[in-house]
Coordinates of C-alpha atoms in Angstrom, one line a residue:
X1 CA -82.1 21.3 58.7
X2 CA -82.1 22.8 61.9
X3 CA -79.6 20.2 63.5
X4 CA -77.4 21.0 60.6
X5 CA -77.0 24.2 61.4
X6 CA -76.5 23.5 65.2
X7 CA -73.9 21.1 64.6
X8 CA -72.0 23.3 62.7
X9 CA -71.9 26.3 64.8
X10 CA -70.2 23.9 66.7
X11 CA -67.9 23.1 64.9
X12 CA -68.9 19.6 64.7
X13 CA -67.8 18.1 61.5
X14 CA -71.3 16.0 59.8
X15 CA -70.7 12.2 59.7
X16 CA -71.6 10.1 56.3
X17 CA -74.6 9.1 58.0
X18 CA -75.9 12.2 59.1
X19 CA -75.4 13.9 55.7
X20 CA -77.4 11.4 53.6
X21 CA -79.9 11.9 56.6
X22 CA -79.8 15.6 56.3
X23 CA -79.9 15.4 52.7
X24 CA -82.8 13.2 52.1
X25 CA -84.4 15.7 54.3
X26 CA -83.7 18.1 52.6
X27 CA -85.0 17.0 49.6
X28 CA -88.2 16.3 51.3
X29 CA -88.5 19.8 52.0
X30 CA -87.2 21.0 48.5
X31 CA -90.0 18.6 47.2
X32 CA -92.8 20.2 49.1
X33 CA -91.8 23.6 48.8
X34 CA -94.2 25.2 45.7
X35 CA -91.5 27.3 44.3
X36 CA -90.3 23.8 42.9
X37 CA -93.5 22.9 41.4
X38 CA -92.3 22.6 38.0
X39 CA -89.0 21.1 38.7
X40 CA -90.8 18.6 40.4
X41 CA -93.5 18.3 37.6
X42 CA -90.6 17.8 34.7
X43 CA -88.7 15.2 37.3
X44 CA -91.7 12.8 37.9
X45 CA -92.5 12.8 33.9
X46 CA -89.0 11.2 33.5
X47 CA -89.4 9.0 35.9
X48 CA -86.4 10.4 37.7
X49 CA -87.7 12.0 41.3
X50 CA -87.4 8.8 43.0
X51 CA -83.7 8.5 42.2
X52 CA -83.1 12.3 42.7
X53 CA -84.4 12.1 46.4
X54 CA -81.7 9.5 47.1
X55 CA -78.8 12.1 46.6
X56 CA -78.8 14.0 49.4
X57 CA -78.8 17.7 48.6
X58 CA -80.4 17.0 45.2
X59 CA -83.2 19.1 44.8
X60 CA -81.6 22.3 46.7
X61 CA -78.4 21.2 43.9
X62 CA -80.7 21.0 41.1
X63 CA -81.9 24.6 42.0
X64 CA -78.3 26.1 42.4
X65 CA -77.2 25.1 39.3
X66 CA -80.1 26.5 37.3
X67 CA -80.0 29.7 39.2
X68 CA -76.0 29.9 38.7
X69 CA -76.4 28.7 35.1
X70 CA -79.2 31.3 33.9
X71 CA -76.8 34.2 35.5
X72 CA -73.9 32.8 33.9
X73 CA -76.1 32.5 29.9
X74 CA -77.7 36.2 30.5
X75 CA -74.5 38.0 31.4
X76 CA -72.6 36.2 28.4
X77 CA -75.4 37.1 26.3
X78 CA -74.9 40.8 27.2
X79 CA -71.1 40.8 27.0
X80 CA -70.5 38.3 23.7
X81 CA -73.6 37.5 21.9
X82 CA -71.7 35.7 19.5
X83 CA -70.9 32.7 22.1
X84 CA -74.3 31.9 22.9
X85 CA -75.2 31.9 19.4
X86 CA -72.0 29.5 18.4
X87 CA -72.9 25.9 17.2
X88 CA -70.3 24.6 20.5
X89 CA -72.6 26.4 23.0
X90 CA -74.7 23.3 23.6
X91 CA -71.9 21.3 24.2
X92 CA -69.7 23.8 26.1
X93 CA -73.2 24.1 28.7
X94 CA -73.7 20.5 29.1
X95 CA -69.7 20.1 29.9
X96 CA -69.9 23.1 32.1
X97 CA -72.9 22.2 33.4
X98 CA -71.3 18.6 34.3
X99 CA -68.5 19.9 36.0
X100 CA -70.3 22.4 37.7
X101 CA -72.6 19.9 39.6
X102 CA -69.7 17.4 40.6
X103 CA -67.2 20.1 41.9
X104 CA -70.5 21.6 43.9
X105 CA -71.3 18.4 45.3
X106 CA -67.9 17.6 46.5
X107 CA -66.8 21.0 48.1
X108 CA -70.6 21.0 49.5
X109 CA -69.5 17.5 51.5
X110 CA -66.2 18.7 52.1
X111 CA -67.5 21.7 53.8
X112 CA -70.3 20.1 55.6
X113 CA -67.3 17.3 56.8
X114 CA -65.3 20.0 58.2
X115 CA -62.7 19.5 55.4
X116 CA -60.4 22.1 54.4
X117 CA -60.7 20.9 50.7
X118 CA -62.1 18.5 48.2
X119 CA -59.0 16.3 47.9
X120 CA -59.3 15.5 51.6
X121 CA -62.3 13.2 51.2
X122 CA -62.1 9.8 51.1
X123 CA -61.9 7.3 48.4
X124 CA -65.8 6.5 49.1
X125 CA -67.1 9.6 50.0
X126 CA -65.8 11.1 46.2
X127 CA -66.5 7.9 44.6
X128 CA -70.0 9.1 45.9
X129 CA -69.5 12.9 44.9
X130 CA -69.3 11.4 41.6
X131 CA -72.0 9.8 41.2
X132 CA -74.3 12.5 42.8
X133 CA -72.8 14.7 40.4
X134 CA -73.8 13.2 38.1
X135 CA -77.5 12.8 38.9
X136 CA -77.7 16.1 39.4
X137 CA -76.0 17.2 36.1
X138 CA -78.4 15.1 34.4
X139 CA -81.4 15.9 35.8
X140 CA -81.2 19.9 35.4
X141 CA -80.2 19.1 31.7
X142 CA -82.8 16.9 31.5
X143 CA -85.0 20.3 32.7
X144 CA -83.2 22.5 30.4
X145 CA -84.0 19.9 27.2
X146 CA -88.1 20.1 28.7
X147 CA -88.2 24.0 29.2
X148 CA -84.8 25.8 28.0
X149 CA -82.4 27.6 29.9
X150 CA -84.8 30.7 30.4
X151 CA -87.8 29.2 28.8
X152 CA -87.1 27.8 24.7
X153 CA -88.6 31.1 23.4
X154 CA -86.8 33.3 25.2
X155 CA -83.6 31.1 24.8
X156 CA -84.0 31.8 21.2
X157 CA -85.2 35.0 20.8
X158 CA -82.7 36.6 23.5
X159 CA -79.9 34.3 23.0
X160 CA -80.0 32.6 19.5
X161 CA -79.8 29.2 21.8
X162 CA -82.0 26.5 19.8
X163 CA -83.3 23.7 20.8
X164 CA -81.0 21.0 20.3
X165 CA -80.5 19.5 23.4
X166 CA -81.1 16.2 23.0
X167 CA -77.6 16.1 21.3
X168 CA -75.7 16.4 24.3
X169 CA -77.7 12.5 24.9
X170 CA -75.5 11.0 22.5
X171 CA -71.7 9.9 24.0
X172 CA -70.1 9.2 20.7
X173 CA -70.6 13.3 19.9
X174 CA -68.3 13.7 23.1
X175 CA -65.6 11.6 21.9
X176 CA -65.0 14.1 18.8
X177 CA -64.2 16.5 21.1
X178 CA -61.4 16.1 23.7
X179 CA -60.8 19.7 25.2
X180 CA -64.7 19.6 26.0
X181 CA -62.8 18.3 29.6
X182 CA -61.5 21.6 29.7
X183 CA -65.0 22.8 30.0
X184 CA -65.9 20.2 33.0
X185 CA -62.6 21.3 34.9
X186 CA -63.6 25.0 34.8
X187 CA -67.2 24.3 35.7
X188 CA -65.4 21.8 38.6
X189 CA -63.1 25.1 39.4
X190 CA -66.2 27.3 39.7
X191 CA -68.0 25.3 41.9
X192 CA -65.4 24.7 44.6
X193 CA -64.8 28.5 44.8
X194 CA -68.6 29.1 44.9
X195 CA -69.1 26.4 47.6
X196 CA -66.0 28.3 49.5
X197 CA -67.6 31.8 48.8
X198 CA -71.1 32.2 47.8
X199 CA -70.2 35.7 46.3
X200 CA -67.7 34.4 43.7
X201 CA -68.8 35.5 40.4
X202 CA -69.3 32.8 38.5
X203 CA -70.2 33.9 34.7
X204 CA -66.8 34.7 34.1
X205 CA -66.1 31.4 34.4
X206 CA -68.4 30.0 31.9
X207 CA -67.3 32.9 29.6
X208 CA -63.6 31.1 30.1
X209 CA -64.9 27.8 29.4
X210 CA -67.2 28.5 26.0
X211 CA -64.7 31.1 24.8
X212 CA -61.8 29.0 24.4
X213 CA -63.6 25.9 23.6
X214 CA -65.1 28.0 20.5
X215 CA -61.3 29.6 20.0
X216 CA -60.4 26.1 19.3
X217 CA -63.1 24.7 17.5
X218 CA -64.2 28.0 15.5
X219 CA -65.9 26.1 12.8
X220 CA -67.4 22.8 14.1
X221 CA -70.3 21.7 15.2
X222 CA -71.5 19.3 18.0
X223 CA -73.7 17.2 16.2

């Protein structure tokens, strides 16, 4: 990652080729670093490392999102306990979640590419933000349905969160709830601000997001 950093304090923008390079790299190092261990662990039980290490960025991805994502759940929790405990929560986090990883992924290209924005990529390269996005959405939700957001007893016992999870699985509970893409827009907006400013303060964000999905739908449930 070295070269990375070389280039860009040149101001050389990084090439398609050299940022799946660097990413897959950096995964490599991601993978062996023991801080990781249990990501890692919960990965290669569903079979998913091997196509996590072909995103470039994954792992490190993977890692941001949980760190943001844990910040963003405690300081709702301490703020509007209410919204954790709310039967949309699960679904508000997995759309946040989603657009979360796809507007990080994008503006994390962008920047490497020297862009001054996400909508100056190319049609490929944000074809391919997509679908990285997407892996990496998946995969840290795929974490959170092994261990919780926290860990599952202190998801519950802090937060009222329960462990439903594996609802968020099924597309046809999506459908039933259009302004869920609200949700994946403000995740999306949170990101590229992040990305642009690592001290953008994030939570409120999610607090945006779950508040007026639950405003809308005060009485349903995802399920």
């Amino acid at each position: 990652m070295s070269s990375l950093g070389l280039r860009q304090a040149r101001g050389e923008a990084a090439s398609d080729d050299d940022y799946v390079s660097w990413g897959k790299k950096a995964n490599q190092a991601e993978y062996g670093n023991h801080e990781n261990a249990e990501m890692v662990r919960v990965l290669e039980e569903e079979a998913a490392l091997e196509d996590v290490l072909e995103v470039p960025f994954a792992l490190k991805h993977v890692r941001d999102v949980s760190a943001i994502m844990k910040l963003a759940v405690a300081v709702i929790g301490e703020r509007r306990e209410d919204l954790t405990r709310h039967p949309m929560f699960h679904a508000a986090f997995g759309a946040f979640t989603l657009g979360f990883a796809l507007g990080m992924v994008a503006a994390h290209r962008a920047k490497q590419a020297g862009l001054k924005s996400v909508g100056k990529l190319g049609r490929r390269q944000q074809e391919l933000c997509e679908d990285w996005g997407v892996v990496v959405a998946t995969h840290y939700l795929a974490l959170v349905e092994a261990n919780g957001i926290f860990s599952k007893a202190t998801d519950r016992q802090l937060y009222g969160i329960a462990d439903r999870w594996r609802i968020l699985a099924d597309e046809r509970r999506w459908e039933l709830f259009p302004r869920l893409a609200e949700c994946v827009e403000e995740g999306r907006r949170a990101a590229h601000q992040w990305i642009a400013d690592d001290a953008t303060d994030v939570p409120p964000y999610f607090l945006n997001a779950l508040g007026n999905l639950v405003s809308v739908y005060p009485d349903r449930r995802f399920e």
